[in-house]
Tab-separated table of C-alpha atoms and ligand atoms in Angstrom:
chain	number	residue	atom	x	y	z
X	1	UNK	CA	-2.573	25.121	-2.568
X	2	UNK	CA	-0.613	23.408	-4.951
X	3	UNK	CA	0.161	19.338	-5.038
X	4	UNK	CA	3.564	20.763	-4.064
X	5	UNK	CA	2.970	22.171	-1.718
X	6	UNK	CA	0.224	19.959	-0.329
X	7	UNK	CA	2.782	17.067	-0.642
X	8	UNK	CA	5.354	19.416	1.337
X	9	UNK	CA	2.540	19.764	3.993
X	10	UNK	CA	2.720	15.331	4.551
X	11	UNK	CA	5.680	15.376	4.504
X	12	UNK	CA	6.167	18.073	7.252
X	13	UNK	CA	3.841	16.071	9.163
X	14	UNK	CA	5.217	12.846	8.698
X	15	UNK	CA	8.360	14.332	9.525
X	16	UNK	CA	7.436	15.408	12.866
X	17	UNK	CA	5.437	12.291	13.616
X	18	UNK	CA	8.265	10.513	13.426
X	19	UNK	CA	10.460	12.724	15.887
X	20	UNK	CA	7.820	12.711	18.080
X	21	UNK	CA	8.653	8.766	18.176
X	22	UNK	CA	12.087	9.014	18.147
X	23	UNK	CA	12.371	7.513	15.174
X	24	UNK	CA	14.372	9.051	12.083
X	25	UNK	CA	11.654	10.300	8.779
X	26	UNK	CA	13.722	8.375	6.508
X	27	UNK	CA	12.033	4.880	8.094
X	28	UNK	CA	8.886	6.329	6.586
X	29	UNK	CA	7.697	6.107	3.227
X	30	UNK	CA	5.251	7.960	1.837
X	31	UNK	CA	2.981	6.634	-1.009
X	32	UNK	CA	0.590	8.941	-2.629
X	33	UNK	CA	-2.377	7.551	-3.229
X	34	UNK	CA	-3.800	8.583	-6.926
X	35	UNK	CA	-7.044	6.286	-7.736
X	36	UNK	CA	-9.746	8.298	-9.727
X	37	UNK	CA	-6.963	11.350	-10.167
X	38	UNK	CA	-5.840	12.336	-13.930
X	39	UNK	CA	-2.918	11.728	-14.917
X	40	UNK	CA	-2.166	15.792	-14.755
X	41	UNK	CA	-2.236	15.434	-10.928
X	42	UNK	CA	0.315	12.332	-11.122
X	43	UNK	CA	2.935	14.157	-13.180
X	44	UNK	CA	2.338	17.224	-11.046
X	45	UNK	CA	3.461	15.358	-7.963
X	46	UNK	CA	5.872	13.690	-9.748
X	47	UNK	CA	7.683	17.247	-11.080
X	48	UNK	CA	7.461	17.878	-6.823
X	49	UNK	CA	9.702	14.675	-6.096
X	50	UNK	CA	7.467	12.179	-5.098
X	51	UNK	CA	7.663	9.001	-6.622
X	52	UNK	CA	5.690	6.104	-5.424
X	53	UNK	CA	2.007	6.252	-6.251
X	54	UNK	CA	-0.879	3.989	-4.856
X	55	UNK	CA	-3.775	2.745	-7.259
X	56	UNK	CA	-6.951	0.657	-6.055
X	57	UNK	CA	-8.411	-0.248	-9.192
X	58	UNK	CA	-6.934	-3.100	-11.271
X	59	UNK	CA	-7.913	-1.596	-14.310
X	60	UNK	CA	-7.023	2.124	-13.747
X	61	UNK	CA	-3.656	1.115	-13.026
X	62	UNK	CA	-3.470	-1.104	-16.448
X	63	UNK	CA	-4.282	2.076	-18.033
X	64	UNK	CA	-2.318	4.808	-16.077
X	65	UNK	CA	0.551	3.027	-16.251
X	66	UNK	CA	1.672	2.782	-19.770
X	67	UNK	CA	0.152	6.414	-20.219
X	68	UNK	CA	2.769	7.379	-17.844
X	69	UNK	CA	5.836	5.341	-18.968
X	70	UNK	CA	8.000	8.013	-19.657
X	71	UNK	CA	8.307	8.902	-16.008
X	72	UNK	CA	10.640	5.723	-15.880
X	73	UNK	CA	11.482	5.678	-12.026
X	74	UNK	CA	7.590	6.106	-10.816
X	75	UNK	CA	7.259	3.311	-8.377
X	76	UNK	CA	2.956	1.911	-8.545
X	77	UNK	CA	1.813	-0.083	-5.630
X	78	UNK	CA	-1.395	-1.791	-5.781
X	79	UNK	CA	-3.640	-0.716	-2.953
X	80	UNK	CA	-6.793	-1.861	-3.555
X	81	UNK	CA	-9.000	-5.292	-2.656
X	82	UNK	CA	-7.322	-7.408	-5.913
X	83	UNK	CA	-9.915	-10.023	-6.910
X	84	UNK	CA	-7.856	-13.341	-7.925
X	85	UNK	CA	-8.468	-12.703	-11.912
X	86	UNK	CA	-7.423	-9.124	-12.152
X	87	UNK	CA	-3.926	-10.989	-11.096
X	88	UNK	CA	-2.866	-10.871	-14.561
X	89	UNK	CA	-2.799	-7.376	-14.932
X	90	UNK	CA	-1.550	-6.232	-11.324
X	91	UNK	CA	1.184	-8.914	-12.104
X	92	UNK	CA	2.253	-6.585	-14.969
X	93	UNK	CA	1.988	-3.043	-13.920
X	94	UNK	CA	2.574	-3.414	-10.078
X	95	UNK	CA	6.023	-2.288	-8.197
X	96	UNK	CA	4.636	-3.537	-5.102
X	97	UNK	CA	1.252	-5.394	-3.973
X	98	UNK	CA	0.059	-4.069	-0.243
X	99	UNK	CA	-3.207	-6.400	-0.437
X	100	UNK	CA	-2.122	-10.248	-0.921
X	101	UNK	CA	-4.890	-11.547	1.299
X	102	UNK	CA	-5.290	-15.280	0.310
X	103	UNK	CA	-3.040	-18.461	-0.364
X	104	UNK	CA	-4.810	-18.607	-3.342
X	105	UNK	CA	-4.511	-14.845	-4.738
X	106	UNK	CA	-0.476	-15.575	-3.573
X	107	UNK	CA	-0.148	-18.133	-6.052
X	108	UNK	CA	-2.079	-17.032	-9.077
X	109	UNK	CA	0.013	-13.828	-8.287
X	110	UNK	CA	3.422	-15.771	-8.753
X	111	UNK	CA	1.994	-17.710	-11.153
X	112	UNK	CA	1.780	-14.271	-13.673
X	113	UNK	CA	4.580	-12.452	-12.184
X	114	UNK	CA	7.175	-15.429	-12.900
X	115	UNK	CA	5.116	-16.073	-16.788
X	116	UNK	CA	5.607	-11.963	-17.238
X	117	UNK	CA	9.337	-12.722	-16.688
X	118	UNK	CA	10.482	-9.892	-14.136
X	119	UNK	CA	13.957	-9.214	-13.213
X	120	UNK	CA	13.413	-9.564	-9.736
X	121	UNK	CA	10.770	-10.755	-7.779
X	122	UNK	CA	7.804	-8.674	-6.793
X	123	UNK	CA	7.580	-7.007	-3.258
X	124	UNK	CA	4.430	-8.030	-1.566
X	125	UNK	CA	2.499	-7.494	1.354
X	126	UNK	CA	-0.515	-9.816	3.431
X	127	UNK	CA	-3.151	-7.440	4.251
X	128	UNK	CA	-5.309	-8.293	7.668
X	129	UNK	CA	-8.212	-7.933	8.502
X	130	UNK	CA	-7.550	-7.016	12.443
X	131	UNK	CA	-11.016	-7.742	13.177
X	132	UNK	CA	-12.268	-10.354	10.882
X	133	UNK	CA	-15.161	-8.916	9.828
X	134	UNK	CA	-16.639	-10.475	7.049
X	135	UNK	CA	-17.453	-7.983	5.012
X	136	UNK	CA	-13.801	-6.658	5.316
X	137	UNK	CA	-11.042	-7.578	2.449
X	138	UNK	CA	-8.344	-8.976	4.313
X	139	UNK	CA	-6.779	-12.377	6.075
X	140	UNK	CA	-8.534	-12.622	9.330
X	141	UNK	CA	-5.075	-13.080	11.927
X	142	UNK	CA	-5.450	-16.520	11.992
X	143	UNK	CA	-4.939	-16.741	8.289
X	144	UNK	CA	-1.999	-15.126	8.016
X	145	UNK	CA	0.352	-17.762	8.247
X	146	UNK	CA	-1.320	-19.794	5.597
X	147	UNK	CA	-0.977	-16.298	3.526
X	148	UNK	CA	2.345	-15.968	3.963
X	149	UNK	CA	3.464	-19.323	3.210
X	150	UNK	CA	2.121	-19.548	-0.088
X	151	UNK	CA	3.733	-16.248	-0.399
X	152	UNK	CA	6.778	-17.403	0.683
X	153	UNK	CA	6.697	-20.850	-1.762
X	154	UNK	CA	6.355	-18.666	-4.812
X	155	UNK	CA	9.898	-17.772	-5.962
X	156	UNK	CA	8.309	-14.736	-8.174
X	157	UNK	CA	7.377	-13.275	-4.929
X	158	UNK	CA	9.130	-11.212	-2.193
X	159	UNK	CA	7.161	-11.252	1.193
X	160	UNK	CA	7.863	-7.469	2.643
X	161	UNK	CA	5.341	-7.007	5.506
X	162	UNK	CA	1.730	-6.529	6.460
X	163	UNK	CA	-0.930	-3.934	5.371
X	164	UNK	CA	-4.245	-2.807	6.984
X	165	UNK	CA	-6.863	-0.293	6.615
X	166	UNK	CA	-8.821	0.412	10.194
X	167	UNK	CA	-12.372	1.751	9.990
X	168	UNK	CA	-12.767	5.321	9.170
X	169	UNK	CA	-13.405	7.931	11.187
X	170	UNK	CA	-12.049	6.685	14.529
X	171	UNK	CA	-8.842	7.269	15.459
X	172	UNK	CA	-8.814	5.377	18.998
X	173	UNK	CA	-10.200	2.564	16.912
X	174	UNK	CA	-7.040	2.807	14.423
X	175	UNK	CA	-4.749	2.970	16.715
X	176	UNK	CA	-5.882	-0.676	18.106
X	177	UNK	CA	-5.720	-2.039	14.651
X	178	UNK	CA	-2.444	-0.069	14.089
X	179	UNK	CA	-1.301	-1.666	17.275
X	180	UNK	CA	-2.770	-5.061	16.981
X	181	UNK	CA	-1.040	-5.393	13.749
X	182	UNK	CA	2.414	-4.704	14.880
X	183	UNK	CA	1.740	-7.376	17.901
X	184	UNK	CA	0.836	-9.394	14.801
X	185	UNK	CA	3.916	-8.797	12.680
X	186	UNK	CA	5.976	-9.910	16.116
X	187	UNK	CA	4.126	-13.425	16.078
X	188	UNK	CA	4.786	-14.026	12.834
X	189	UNK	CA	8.751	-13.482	12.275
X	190	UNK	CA	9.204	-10.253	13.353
X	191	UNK	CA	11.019	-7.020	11.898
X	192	UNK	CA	13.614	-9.591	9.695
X	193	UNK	CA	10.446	-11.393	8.321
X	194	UNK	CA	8.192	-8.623	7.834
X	195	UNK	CA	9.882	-5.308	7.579
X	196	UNK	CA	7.192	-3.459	6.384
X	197	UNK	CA	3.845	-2.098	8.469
X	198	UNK	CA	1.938	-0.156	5.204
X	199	UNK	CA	-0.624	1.639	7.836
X	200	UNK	CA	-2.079	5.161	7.972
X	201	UNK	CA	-4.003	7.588	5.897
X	202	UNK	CA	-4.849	11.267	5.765
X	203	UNK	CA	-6.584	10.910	8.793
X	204	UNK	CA	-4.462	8.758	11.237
X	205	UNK	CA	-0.758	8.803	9.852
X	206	UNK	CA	0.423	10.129	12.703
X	207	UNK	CA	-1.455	7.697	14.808
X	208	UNK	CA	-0.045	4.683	12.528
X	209	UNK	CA	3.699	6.332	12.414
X	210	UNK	CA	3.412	6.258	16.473
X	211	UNK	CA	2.757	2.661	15.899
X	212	UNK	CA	5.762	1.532	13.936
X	213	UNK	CA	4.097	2.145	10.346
X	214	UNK	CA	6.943	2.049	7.648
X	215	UNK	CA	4.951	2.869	4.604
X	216	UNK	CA	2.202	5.433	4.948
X	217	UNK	CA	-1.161	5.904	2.549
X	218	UNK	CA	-1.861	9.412	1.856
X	219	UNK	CA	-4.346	10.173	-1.020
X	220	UNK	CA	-6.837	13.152	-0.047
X	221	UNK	CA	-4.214	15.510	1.698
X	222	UNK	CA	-1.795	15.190	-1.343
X	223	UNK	CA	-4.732	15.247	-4.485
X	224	UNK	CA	-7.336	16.768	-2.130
X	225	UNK	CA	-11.022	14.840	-2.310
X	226	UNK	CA	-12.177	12.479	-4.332
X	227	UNK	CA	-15.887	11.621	-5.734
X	228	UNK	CA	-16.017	7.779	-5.123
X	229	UNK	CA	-16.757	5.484	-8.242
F	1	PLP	C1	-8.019	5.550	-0.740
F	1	PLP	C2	-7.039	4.790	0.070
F	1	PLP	C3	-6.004	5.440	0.763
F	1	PLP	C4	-5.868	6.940	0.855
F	1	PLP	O1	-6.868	7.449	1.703
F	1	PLP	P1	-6.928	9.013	2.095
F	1	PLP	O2	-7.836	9.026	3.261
F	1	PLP	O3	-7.482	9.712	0.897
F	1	PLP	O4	-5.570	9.450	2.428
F	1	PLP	C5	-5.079	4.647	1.434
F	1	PLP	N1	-5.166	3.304	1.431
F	1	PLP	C6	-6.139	2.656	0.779
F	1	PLP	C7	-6.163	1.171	0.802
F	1	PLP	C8	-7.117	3.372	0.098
F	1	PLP	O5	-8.095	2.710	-0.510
Protein backbone atom coordinates (compact mmCIF):
# COMPACT_ATOMS: atom_id res chain seq x y z
CA UNK A 1 0.00 0.00 0.00
CA UNK A 2 0.88 3.34 -0.70
CA UNK A 3 1.26 6.42 2.06
CA UNK A 4 -1.90 7.43 0.18
CA UNK A 5 -3.56 5.21 0.56
CA UNK A 6 -2.43 4.17 4.03
CA UNK A 7 -3.24 7.80 5.08
CA UNK A 8 -6.82 7.28 3.34
CA UNK A 9 -7.10 4.09 5.55
CA UNK A 10 -6.76 6.73 9.14
CA UNK A 11 -8.60 8.71 7.95
CA UNK A 12 -11.50 6.26 7.15
CA UNK A 13 -11.07 5.16 10.56
CA UNK A 14 -10.95 8.27 12.25
CA UNK A 15 -13.85 9.13 10.34
CA UNK A 16 -15.98 6.49 11.63
CA UNK A 17 -14.67 6.76 15.16
CA UNK A 18 -15.97 9.84 15.32
CA UNK A 19 -19.63 8.96 14.09
CA UNK A 20 -19.61 6.30 16.26
CA UNK A 21 -19.43 9.26 18.99
CA UNK A 22 -21.63 11.43 17.47
CA UNK A 23 -19.28 13.75 16.95
CA UNK A 24 -18.53 15.40 13.39
CA UNK A 25 -14.58 14.14 11.76
CA UNK A 26 -13.81 17.64 11.24
CA UNK A 27 -13.24 18.03 15.38
CA UNK A 28 -10.41 15.62 14.69
CA UNK A 29 -7.09 16.32 13.56
CA UNK A 30 -4.87 14.09 12.36
CA UNK A 31 -1.04 14.54 12.75
CA UNK A 32 1.23 12.16 11.07
CA UNK A 33 3.83 11.26 12.95
CA UNK A 34 7.29 11.16 10.78
CA UNK A 35 10.40 10.73 13.35
CA UNK A 36 13.21 8.47 11.81
CA UNK A 37 11.18 8.64 8.19
CA UNK A 38 13.10 10.31 5.04
CA UNK A 39 12.11 13.05 3.86
CA UNK A 40 10.71 10.98 0.57
CA UNK A 41 7.96 9.61 2.87
CA UNK A 42 7.10 13.32 4.15
CA UNK A 43 6.63 14.79 0.68
CA UNK A 44 4.80 11.63 -0.31
CA UNK A 45 2.15 12.29 2.29
CA UNK A 46 2.29 15.66 1.70
CA UNK A 47 1.45 15.22 -2.40
CA UNK A 48 -1.73 12.96 -0.56
CA UNK A 49 -3.06 16.15 1.39
CA UNK A 50 -1.90 15.79 4.67
CA UNK A 51 -0.26 18.50 6.22
CA UNK A 52 0.66 18.48 9.81
CA UNK A 53 3.58 16.24 10.68
CA UNK A 54 4.80 15.13 14.23
CA UNK A 55 8.68 14.93 15.04
CA UNK A 56 10.19 13.59 18.47
CA UNK A 57 13.64 14.44 18.08
CA UNK A 58 14.83 18.04 18.60
CA UNK A 59 17.43 17.68 16.24
CA UNK A 60 15.72 15.75 13.36
CA UNK A 61 13.25 18.35 13.21
CA UNK A 62 16.13 21.24 13.04
CA UNK A 63 17.21 19.37 10.10
CA UNK A 64 13.96 18.21 8.29
CA UNK A 65 12.63 21.31 8.46
CA UNK A 66 14.61 23.64 6.37
CA UNK A 67 15.19 20.56 3.96
CA UNK A 68 11.56 20.76 3.46
CA UNK A 69 10.87 24.54 3.25
CA UNK A 70 9.49 24.62 0.02
CA UNK A 71 6.39 22.80 1.14
CA UNK A 72 5.44 26.29 2.73
CA UNK A 73 2.03 25.32 4.46
CA UNK A 74 3.50 21.94 6.26
CA UNK A 75 2.43 22.46 9.79
CA UNK A 76 5.55 20.50 12.41
CA UNK A 77 4.48 19.78 15.90
CA UNK A 78 6.96 18.73 18.35
CA UNK A 79 6.04 15.41 19.87
CA UNK A 80 8.71 14.24 21.64
CA UNK A 81 10.11 14.51 25.56
CA UNK A 82 11.91 18.27 24.83
CA UNK A 83 14.81 18.54 27.29
CA UNK A 84 14.92 22.39 28.49
CA UNK A 85 18.17 23.20 26.16
CA UNK A 86 16.98 21.79 22.91
CA UNK A 87 14.35 24.87 23.54
CA UNK A 88 16.25 26.92 21.23
CA UNK A 89 15.80 24.95 18.35
CA UNK A 90 12.08 23.62 18.89
CA UNK A 91 11.47 27.44 19.47
CA UNK A 92 12.48 27.88 15.79
CA UNK A 93 11.17 25.09 13.74
CA UNK A 94 7.99 24.15 15.81
CA UNK A 95 4.18 25.02 14.62
CA UNK A 96 2.98 23.60 17.72
CA UNK A 97 4.64 22.01 21.02
CA UNK A 98 2.33 18.88 22.42
CA UNK A 99 5.00 18.20 25.35
CA UNK A 100 5.44 21.50 27.60
CA UNK A 101 5.78 19.54 30.82
CA UNK A 102 7.51 21.98 33.29
CA UNK A 103 7.21 25.73 34.50
CA UNK A 104 10.59 25.84 33.73
CA UNK A 105 10.71 24.28 30.02
CA UNK A 106 7.43 26.98 29.64
CA UNK A 107 9.59 29.79 30.16
CA UNK A 108 12.86 29.03 28.48
CA UNK A 109 10.31 28.14 25.66
CA UNK A 110 8.89 31.82 25.58
CA UNK A 111 11.97 33.03 26.35
CA UNK A 112 13.32 31.79 22.50
CA UNK A 113 10.08 31.94 20.82
CA UNK A 114 9.56 35.82 21.71
CA UNK A 115 13.90 36.41 20.96
CA UNK A 116 13.12 34.38 17.41
CA UNK A 117 10.50 37.14 16.84
CA UNK A 118 7.31 35.13 15.58
CA UNK A 119 4.29 36.67 14.22
CA UNK A 120 2.09 35.11 16.51
CA UNK A 121 2.53 33.28 19.46
CA UNK A 122 3.26 29.59 19.53
CA UNK A 123 0.42 26.98 20.19
CA UNK A 124 1.34 24.80 23.07
CA UNK A 125 0.27 21.99 24.93
CA UNK A 126 1.07 20.55 28.94
CA UNK A 127 1.66 16.98 28.57
CA UNK A 128 0.63 14.66 31.83
CA UNK A 129 1.77 12.15 33.11
CA UNK A 130 -1.79 10.43 34.22
CA UNK A 131 0.00 8.25 36.48
CA UNK A 132 3.02 9.95 37.75
CA UNK A 133 5.36 7.54 37.22
CA UNK A 134 8.68 8.63 37.52
CA UNK A 135 10.23 7.37 34.87
CA UNK A 136 7.44 8.89 32.62
CA UNK A 137 8.02 12.48 30.76
CA UNK A 138 5.20 14.40 31.76
CA UNK A 139 3.55 16.85 34.67
CA UNK A 140 2.27 14.50 37.23
CA UNK A 141 -1.77 16.05 37.61
CA UNK A 142 -0.91 17.90 40.41
CA UNK A 143 1.59 19.88 38.44
CA UNK A 144 -0.38 20.98 35.94
CA UNK A 145 -1.52 24.09 37.17
CA UNK A 146 1.92 25.30 37.97
CA UNK A 147 2.57 24.21 34.10
CA UNK A 148 0.08 26.06 32.80
CA UNK A 149 0.59 29.20 34.53
CA UNK A 150 3.96 29.77 33.49
CA UNK A 151 2.53 28.94 30.20
CA UNK A 152 0.02 31.27 30.47
CA UNK A 153 2.58 34.33 31.85
CA UNK A 154 4.65 33.99 28.72
CA UNK A 155 3.10 36.29 26.08
CA UNK A 156 5.16 34.24 23.22
CA UNK A 157 3.03 31.39 24.17
CA UNK A 158 -0.53 30.19 23.36
CA UNK A 159 -1.82 27.52 25.91
CA UNK A 160 -4.09 25.06 23.52
CA UNK A 161 -4.74 21.92 25.64
CA UNK A 162 -3.26 18.80 27.16
CA UNK A 163 -1.27 15.85 25.63
CA UNK A 164 -0.61 12.27 26.89
CA UNK A 165 0.83 9.10 25.79
CA UNK A 166 -0.76 5.89 27.88
CA UNK A 167 1.37 2.76 28.11
CA UNK A 168 1.54 0.62 25.12
CA UNK A 169 -0.08 -2.24 24.43
CA UNK A 170 -3.20 -1.92 26.61
CA UNK A 171 -6.04 -0.49 25.42
CA UNK A 172 -8.34 -0.74 28.70
CA UNK A 173 -5.35 0.91 30.28
CA UNK A 174 -5.53 3.90 27.58
CA UNK A 175 -8.72 4.41 27.78
CA UNK A 176 -8.33 5.34 31.72
CA UNK A 177 -5.58 7.69 30.88
CA UNK A 178 -7.61 8.91 27.83
CA UNK A 179 -10.41 9.37 30.28
CA UNK A 180 -8.59 10.60 33.27
CA UNK A 181 -7.20 13.28 31.17
CA UNK A 182 -10.37 14.72 29.91
CA UNK A 183 -11.68 14.69 33.78
CA UNK A 184 -8.39 16.59 34.04
CA UNK A 185 -8.86 19.16 31.30
CA UNK A 186 -12.52 19.84 33.15
CA UNK A 187 -10.63 20.78 36.52
CA UNK A 188 -8.50 22.91 35.02
CA UNK A 189 -10.69 25.47 32.80
CA UNK A 190 -12.42 23.34 30.73
CA UNK A 191 -13.11 23.16 26.81
CA UNK A 192 -12.60 27.39 26.62
CA UNK A 193 -9.21 26.92 28.49
CA UNK A 194 -7.96 23.89 26.99
CA UNK A 195 -9.49 23.08 23.69
CA UNK A 196 -7.26 20.61 22.69
CA UNK A 197 -6.98 16.67 24.03
CA UNK A 198 -3.71 15.51 21.57
CA UNK A 199 -4.41 11.61 22.56
CA UNK A 200 -4.29 8.40 20.51
CA UNK A 201 -1.99 6.44 18.32
CA UNK A 202 -2.08 3.65 15.78
CA UNK A 203 -3.19 1.48 18.30
CA UNK A 204 -5.94 3.25 20.40
CA UNK A 205 -7.25 6.27 18.22
CA UNK A 206 -10.39 5.09 18.25
CA UNK A 207 -10.31 4.48 21.92
CA UNK A 208 -8.89 8.22 22.48
CA UNK A 209 -11.50 9.76 19.73
CA UNK A 210 -14.35 7.97 22.02
CA UNK A 211 -12.79 9.99 24.71
CA UNK A 212 -13.00 13.50 23.39
CA UNK A 213 -9.38 13.46 21.68
CA UNK A 214 -9.13 16.53 19.25
CA UNK A 215 -5.75 15.91 17.80
CA UNK A 216 -4.78 12.34 17.08
CA UNK A 217 -0.95 10.76 16.76
CA UNK A 218 -0.68 8.40 14.00
CA UNK A 219 2.90 7.42 12.87
CA UNK A 220 3.16 3.51 12.06
CA UNK A 221 -0.27 3.11 10.18
CA UNK A 222 0.54 6.17 7.90
CA UNK A 223 4.74 5.43 7.34
CA UNK A 224 4.32 1.78 8.41
CA UNK A 225 7.17 0.56 11.20
CA UNK A 226 9.88 2.06 12.38
CA UNK A 227 13.44 0.66 13.73
CA UNK A 228 13.82 2.70 17.02
CA UNK A 229 17.08 4.89 17.42
C1 LIG B 1 5.92 7.69 17.94
C2 LIG B 1 4.84 8.49 18.56
C3 LIG B 1 3.54 8.51 18.04
C4 LIG B 1 3.09 7.63 16.89
O1 LIG B 1 2.99 6.30 17.33
P1 LIG B 1 2.42 5.14 16.37
O2 LIG B 1 2.12 4.04 17.32
O3 LIG B 1 3.54 4.82 15.42
O4 LIG B 1 1.23 5.64 15.69
C5 LIG B 1 2.61 9.35 18.64
N1 LIG B 1 2.93 10.12 19.69
C6 LIG B 1 4.16 10.13 20.22
C7 LIG B 1 4.45 11.02 21.37
C8 LIG B 1 5.15 9.30 19.69
O5 LIG B 1 6.35 9.30 20.25
Amino acid sequence: MSIGERLAEVQARIGQAARASGRDPATVRLVAVSKTKPLEAIREAYAAGQRAFGENYAQELAAKAPALADLADLEWHFVGHLQVNKAKLVARHAHVVHTVDSAALARELGRRVSVAGRAAPLPVLVEVNVGGEPQKAGATPGEIAEVMTAVQAQPALALRGLMSVPPAGDLAAARRVFETVATLRNLHGGQRVLPELSMGMTADLEVAIACGATIVRVGTAIFGPRSEI
